CSV table of C-alpha atoms and ligand atoms in Angstrom, one decimal:
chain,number,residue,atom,x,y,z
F,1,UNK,CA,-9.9,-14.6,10.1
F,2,UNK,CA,-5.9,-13.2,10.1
F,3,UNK,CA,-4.3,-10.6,8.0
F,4,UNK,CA,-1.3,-11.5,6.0
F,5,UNK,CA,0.7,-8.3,4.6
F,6,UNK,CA,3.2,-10.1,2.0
F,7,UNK,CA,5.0,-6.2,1.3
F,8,UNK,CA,7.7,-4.5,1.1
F,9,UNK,CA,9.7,-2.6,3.8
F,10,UNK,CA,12.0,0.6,2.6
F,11,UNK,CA,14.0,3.2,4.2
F,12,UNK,CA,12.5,6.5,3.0
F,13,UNK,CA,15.1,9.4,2.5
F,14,UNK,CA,13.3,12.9,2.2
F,15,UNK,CA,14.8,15.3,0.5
F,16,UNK,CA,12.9,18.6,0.3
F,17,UNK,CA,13.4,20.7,-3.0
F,18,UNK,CA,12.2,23.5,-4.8
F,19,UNK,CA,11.3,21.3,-7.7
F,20,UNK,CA,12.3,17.4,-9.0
F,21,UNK,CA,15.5,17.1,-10.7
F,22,UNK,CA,15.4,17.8,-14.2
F,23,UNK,CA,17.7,15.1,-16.9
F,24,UNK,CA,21.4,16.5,-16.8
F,25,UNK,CA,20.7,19.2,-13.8
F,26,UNK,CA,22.3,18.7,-10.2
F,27,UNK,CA,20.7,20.8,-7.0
F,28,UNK,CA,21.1,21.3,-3.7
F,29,UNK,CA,18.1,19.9,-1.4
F,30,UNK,CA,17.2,22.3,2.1
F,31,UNK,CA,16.9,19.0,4.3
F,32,UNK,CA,16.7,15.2,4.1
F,33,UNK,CA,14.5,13.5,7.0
F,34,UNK,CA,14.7,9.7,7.2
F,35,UNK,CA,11.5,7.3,7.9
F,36,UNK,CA,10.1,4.2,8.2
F,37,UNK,CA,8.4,3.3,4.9
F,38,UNK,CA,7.5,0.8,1.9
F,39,UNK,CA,4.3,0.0,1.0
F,40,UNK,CA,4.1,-3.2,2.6
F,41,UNK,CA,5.3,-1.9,5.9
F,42,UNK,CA,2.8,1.1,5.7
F,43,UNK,CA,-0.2,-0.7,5.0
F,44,UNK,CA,0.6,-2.9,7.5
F,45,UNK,CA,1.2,0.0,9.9
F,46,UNK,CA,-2.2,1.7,9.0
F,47,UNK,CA,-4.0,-1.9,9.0
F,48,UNK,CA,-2.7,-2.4,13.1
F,49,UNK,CA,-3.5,1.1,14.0
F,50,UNK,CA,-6.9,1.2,12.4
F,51,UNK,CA,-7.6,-1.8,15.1
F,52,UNK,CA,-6.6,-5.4,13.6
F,53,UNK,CA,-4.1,-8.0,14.2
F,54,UNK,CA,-1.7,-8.1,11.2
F,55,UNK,CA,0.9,-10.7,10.3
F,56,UNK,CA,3.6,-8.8,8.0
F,57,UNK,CA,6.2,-11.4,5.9
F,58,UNK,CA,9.0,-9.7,3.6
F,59,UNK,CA,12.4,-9.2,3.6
F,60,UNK,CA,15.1,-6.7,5.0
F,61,UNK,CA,18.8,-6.7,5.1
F,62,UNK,CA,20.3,-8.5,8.2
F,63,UNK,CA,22.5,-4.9,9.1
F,64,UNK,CA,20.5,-2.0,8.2
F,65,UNK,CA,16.4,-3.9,8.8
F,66,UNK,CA,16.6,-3.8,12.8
F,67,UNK,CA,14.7,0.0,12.5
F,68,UNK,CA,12.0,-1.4,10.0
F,69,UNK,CA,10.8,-4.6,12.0
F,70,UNK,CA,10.6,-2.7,15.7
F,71,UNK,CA,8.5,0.0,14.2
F,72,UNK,CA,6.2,-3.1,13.1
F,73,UNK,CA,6.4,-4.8,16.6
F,74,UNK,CA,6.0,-1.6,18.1
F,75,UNK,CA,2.3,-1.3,16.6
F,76,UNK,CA,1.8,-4.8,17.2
F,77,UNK,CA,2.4,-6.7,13.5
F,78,UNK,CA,3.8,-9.6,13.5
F,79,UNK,CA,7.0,-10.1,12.2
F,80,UNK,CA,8.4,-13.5,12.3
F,81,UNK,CA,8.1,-13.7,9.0
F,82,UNK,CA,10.3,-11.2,8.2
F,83,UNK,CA,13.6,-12.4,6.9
F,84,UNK,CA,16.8,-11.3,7.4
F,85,UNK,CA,18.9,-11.2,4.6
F,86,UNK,CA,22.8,-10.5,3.3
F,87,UNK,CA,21.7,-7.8,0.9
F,88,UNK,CA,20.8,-4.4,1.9
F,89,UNK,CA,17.4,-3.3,3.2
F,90,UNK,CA,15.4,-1.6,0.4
F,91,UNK,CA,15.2,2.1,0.4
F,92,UNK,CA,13.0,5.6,-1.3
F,93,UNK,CA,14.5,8.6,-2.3
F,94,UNK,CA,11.7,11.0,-2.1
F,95,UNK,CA,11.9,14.5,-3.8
F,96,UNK,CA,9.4,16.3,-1.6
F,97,UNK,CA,8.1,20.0,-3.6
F,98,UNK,CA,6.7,22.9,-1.5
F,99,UNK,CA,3.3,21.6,-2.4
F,100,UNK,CA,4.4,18.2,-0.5
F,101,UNK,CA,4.1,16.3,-3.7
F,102,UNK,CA,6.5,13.7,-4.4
F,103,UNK,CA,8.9,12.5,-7.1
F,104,UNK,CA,10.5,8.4,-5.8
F,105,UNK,CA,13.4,6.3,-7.0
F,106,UNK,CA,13.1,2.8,-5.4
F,107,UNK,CA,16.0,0.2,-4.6
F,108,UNK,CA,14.6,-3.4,-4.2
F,109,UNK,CA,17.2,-4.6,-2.2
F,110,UNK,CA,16.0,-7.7,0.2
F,111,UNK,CA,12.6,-6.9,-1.6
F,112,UNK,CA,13.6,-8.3,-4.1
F,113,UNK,CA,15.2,-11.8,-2.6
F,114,UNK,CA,11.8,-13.7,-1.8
F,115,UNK,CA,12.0,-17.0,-2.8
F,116,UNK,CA,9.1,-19.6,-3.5
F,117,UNK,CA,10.7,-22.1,0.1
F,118,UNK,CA,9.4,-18.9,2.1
F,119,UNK,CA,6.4,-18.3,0.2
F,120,UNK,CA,5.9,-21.9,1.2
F,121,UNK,CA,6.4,-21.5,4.1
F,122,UNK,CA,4.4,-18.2,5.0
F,123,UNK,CA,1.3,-19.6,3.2
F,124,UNK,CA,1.3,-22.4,5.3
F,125,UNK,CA,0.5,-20.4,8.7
F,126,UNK,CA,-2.7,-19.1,7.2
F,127,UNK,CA,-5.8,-20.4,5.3
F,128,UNK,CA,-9.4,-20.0,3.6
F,129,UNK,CA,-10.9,-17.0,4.5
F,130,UNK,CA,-8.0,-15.2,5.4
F,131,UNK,CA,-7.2,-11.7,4.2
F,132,UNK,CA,-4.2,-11.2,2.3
F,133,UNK,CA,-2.6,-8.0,1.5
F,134,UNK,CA,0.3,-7.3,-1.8
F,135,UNK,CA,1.4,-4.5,-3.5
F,136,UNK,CA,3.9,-4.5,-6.3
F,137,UNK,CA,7.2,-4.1,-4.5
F,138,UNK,CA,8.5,-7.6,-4.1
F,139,UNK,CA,9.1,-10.5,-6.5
F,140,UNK,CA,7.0,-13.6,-6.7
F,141,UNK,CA,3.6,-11.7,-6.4
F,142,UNK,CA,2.4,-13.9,-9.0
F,143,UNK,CA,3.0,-16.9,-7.5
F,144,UNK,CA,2.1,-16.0,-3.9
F,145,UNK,CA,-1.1,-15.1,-5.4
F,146,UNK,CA,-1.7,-18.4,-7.5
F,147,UNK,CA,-0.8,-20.1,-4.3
F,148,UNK,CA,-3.0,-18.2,-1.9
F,149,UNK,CA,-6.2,-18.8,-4.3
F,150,UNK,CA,-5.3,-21.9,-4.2
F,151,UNK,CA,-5.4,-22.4,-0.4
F,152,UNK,CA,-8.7,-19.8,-0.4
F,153,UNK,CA,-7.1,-16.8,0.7
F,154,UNK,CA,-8.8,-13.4,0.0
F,155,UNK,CA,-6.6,-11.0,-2.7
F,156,UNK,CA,-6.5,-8.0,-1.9
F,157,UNK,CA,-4.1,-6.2,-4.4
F,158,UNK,CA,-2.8,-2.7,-4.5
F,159,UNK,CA,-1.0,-3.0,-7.9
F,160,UNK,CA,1.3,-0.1,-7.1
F,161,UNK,CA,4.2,0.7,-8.0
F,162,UNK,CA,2.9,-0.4,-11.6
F,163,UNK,CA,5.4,-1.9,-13.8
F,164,UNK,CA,5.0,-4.5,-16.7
F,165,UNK,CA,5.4,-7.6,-14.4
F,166,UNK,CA,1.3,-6.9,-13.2
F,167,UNK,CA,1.0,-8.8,-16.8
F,168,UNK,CA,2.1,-11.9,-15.8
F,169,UNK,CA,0.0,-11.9,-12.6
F,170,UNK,CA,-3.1,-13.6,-12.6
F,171,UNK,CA,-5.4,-11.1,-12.0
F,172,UNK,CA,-8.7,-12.8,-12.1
F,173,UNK,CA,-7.8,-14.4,-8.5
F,174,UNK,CA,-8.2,-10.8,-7.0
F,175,UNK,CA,-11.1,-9.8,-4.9
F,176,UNK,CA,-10.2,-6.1,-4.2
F,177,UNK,CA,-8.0,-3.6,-6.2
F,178,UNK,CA,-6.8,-0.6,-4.6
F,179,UNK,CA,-5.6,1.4,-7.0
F,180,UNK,CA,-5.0,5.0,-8.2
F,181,UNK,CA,-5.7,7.1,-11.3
F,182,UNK,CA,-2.7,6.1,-13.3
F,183,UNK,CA,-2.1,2.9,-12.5
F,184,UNK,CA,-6.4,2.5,-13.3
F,185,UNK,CA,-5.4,3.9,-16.8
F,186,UNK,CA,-2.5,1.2,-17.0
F,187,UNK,CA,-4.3,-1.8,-16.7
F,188,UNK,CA,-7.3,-0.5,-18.9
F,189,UNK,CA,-5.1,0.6,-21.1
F,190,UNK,CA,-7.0,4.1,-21.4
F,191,UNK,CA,-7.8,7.1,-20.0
F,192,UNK,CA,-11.4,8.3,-18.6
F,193,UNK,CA,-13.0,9.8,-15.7
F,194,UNK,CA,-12.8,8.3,-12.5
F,195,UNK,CA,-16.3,6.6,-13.1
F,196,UNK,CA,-15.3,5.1,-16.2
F,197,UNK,CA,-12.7,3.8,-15.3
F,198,UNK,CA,-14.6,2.3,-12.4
F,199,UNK,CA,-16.6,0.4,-14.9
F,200,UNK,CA,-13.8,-0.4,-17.3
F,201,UNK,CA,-12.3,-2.3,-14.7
F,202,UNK,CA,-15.2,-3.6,-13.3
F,203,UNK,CA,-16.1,-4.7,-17.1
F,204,UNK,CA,-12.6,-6.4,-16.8
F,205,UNK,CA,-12.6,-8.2,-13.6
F,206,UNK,CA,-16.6,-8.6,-13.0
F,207,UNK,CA,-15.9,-10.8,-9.8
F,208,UNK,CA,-13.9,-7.9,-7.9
F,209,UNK,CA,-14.8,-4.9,-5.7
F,210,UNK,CA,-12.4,-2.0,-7.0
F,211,UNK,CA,-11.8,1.1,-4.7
F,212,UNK,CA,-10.4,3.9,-7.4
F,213,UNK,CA,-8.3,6.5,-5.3
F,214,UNK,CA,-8.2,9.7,-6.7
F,215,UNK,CA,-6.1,12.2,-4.8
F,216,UNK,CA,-8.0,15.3,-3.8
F,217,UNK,CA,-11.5,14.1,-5.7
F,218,UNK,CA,-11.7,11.4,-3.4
F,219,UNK,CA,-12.4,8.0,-4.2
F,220,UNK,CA,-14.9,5.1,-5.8
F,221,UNK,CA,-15.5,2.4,-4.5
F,222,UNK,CA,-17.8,-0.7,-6.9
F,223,UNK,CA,-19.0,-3.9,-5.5
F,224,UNK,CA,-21.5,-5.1,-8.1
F,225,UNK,CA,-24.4,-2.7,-8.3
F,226,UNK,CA,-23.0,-1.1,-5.1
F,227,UNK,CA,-21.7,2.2,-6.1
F,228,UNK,CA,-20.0,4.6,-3.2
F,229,UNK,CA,-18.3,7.9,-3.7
F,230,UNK,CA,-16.0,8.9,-0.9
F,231,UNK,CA,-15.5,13.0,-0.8
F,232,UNK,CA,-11.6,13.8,1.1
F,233,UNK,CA,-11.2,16.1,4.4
F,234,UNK,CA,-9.9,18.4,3.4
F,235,UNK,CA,-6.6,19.9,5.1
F,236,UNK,CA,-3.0,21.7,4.9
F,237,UNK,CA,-1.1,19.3,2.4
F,238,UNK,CA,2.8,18.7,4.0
F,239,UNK,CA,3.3,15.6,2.9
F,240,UNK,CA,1.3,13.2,0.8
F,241,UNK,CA,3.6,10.1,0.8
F,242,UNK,CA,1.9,7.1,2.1
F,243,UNK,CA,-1.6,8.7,1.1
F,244,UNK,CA,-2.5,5.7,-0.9
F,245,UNK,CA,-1.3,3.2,2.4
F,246,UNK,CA,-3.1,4.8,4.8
F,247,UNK,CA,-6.4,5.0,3.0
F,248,UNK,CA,-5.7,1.3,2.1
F,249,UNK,CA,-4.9,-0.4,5.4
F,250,UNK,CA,-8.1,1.9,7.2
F,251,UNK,CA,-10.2,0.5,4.3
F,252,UNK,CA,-9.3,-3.2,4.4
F,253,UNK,CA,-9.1,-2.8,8.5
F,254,UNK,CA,-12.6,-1.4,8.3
F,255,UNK,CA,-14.2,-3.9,6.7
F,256,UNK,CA,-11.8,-6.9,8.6
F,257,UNK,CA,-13.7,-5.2,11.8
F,258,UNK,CA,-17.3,-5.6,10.2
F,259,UNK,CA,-17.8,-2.2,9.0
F,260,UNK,CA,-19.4,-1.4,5.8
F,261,UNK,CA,-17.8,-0.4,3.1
F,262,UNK,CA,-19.2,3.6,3.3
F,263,UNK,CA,-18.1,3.5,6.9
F,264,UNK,CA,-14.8,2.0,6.2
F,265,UNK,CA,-14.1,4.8,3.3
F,266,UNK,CA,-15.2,7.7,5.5
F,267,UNK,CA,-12.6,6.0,8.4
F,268,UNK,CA,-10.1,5.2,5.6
F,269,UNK,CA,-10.8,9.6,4.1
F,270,UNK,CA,-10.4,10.9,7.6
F,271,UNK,CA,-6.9,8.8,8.0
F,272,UNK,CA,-5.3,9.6,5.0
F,273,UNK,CA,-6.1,13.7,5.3
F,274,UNK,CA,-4.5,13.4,8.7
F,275,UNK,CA,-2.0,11.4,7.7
F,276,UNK,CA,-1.2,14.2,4.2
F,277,UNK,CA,-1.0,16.9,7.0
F,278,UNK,CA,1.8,15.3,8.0
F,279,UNK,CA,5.5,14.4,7.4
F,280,UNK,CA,6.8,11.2,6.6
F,281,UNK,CA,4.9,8.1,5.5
F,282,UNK,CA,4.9,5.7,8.1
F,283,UNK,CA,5.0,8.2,11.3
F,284,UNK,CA,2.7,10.0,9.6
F,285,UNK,CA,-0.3,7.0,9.7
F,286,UNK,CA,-2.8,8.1,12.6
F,287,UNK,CA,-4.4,5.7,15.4
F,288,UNK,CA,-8.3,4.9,14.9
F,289,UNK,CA,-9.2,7.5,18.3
F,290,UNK,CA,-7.7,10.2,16.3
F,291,UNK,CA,-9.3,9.7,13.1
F,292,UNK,CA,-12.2,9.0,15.4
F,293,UNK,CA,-12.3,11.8,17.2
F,294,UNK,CA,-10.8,14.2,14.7
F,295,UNK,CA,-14.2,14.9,12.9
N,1,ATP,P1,0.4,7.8,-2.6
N,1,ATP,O1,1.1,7.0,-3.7
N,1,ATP,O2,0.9,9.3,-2.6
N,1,ATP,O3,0.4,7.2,-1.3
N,1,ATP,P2,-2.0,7.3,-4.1
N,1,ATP,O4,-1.8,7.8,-5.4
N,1,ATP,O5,-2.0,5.8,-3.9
N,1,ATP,O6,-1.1,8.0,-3.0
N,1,ATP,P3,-4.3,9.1,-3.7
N,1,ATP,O7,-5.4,8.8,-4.7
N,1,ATP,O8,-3.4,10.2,-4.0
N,1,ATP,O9,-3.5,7.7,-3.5
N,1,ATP,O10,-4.8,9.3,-2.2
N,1,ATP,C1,-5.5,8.3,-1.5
N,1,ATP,C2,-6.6,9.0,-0.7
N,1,ATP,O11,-5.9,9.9,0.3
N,1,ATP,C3,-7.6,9.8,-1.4
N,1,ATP,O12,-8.6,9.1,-1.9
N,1,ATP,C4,-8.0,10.8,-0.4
N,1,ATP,O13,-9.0,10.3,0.5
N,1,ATP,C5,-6.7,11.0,0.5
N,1,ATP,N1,-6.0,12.2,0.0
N,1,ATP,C6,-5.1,12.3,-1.0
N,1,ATP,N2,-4.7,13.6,-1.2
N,1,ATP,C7,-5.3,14.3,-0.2
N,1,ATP,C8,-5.4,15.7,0.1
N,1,ATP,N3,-4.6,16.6,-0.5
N,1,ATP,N4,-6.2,16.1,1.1
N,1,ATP,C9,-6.9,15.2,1.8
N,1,ATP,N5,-7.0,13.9,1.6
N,1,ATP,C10,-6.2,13.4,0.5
N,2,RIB,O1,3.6,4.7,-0.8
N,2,RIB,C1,4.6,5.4,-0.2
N,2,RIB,C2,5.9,4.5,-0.2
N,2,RIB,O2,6.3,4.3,-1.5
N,2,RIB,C3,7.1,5.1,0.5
N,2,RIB,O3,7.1,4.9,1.9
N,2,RIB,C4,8.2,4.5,-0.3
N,2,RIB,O4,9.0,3.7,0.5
N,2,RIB,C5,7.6,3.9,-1.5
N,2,RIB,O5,7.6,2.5,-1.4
């Protein structure tokens, strides 16, 4: 069984402020910090650290995307099916508060460029059974997932950042969503607790197991009449960007190394409080004997 990461790969800028920028005000940040980041390349990161072999395709810009792909090779993903394209590598600029909340503005970039010939192509390197990974930071995730069912791939899908393309996706084809509050509330179209919500969506999509993140309450996790509530480890907050990643690529590496899901949700907990206690998203994602040997 391999892991296929089809995700995006950003430049994060940091800027740390007293507050977000307000509509028509200009302010002066205290410090701006560069990482490696996207969600693609940071669940890719946190899916190789927690212990498995991860095959990472996407697309960065041919003269700014060198930084991006060694940080992958240097945890071991695979990146040969990374392409290297004219336009520029995709980038974050994070407003970090005092709290270490965030505020991002996203540029596509070579995010945006994948085309169907190199979905093709990626697809045809992997088959049934085989894990793969999206989030909603490239193009064509709708047809990289009609394609993967097709060839009996298993969908994991992390429909973040939402927008209104996770519409035209076809959704039914997903075995996993990872997925926060808000974007829960999205595609329910309602608000609720965290538990209904958990069955709203699992009225939706009866087939899938959804794990509902939920910031400092913690998380829910549904598999049929399987019903697991995840408590957080609680820690200093500096930085909670990549939170979400973290917790997602422990998770899915979890169960990949035959855990079950409560241990994979107490591993994926521990990772992402050590990994809020930090800054940055990518540097910030902790190896398995830490999180191990943390608690
Ligand atoms: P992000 O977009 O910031 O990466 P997210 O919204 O996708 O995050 P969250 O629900 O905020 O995801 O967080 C994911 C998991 O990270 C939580 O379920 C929890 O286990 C852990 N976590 C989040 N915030 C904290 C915190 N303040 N302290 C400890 N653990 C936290
Ligand atoms: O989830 C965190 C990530 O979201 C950041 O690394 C940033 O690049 C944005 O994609």
């Amino acid at each position: 069984m391999k892991i296929l990461n089809f995700g995006s790969l950003n430049i994060d800028y940091v800027y740390q402020v007293d507050h977000f920028v307000r509509e028509g005000e200009t302010i002066s940040s205290d410090s701006l910090e560069t990482f490696c980041g996207g969600k693609g390349l940071n669940q890719s990161l946190a899916l190789s650290k927690s212990g498995v072999k991860v095959w990472h395709a996407g697309a960065v810009g041919a003269q700014d995307g060198e930084i991006l792909t060694e940080e992958l090779e240097r945890f071991g993903v695979d990146t040969r099916n990374i392409k290297r394209l004219k336009n520029k590598t995709g980038h974050a600029i994070i407003q970090k508060s005092p709290k270490g909340q965030n505020g991002i503005l996203l540029f596509g970039g070579a995010n945006q460029d994948i085309t169907r010939d190199q979905v093709d192509h990626v697809l045809s390197e992997f088959g049934k059974g085989d894990f793969l990974i999206l989030q909603n930071e490239i193009n064509e995730v709708g047809y990289i997932m009609e394609q993967a069912y097709g060839k009996g791939l298993r969908i994991v899908l992390n429909p973040s950042p939402m927008n209104s393309r996770i519409w035209i996706y076809p959704l039914h084809f997903v075995e996993f969503f990872i997925l926060n509050e808000i974007e829960a509330e999205d595609i329910c179209q309602k608000s609720g607790s965290g538990e209904e919500l958990l069955n709203l969506l699992a009225e939706k999509f009866p087939k899938a197991k959804i794990l509902l993140t939920l910031g400092q309450d913690g998380s829910l996790y549904k598999d049929g009449s399987l019903v697991v509530k995840q408590a957080i480890y609680p820690v200093a907050v500096v930085d909670t960007t990549g939170a979400g990643d973290t917790f997602t690529g422990y998770f899915i590496g979890g169960l990949a190394l035959g855990e079950a899901p409560e241990q994979a949700l107490d591993h994926a907990a521990k990772a992402a409080s050590i990994a809020v206690s930090r800054a940055g998203a990518a540097p910030s994602i902790p190896m398995r004997d830490e999180v191990i040997k943390s608690y």
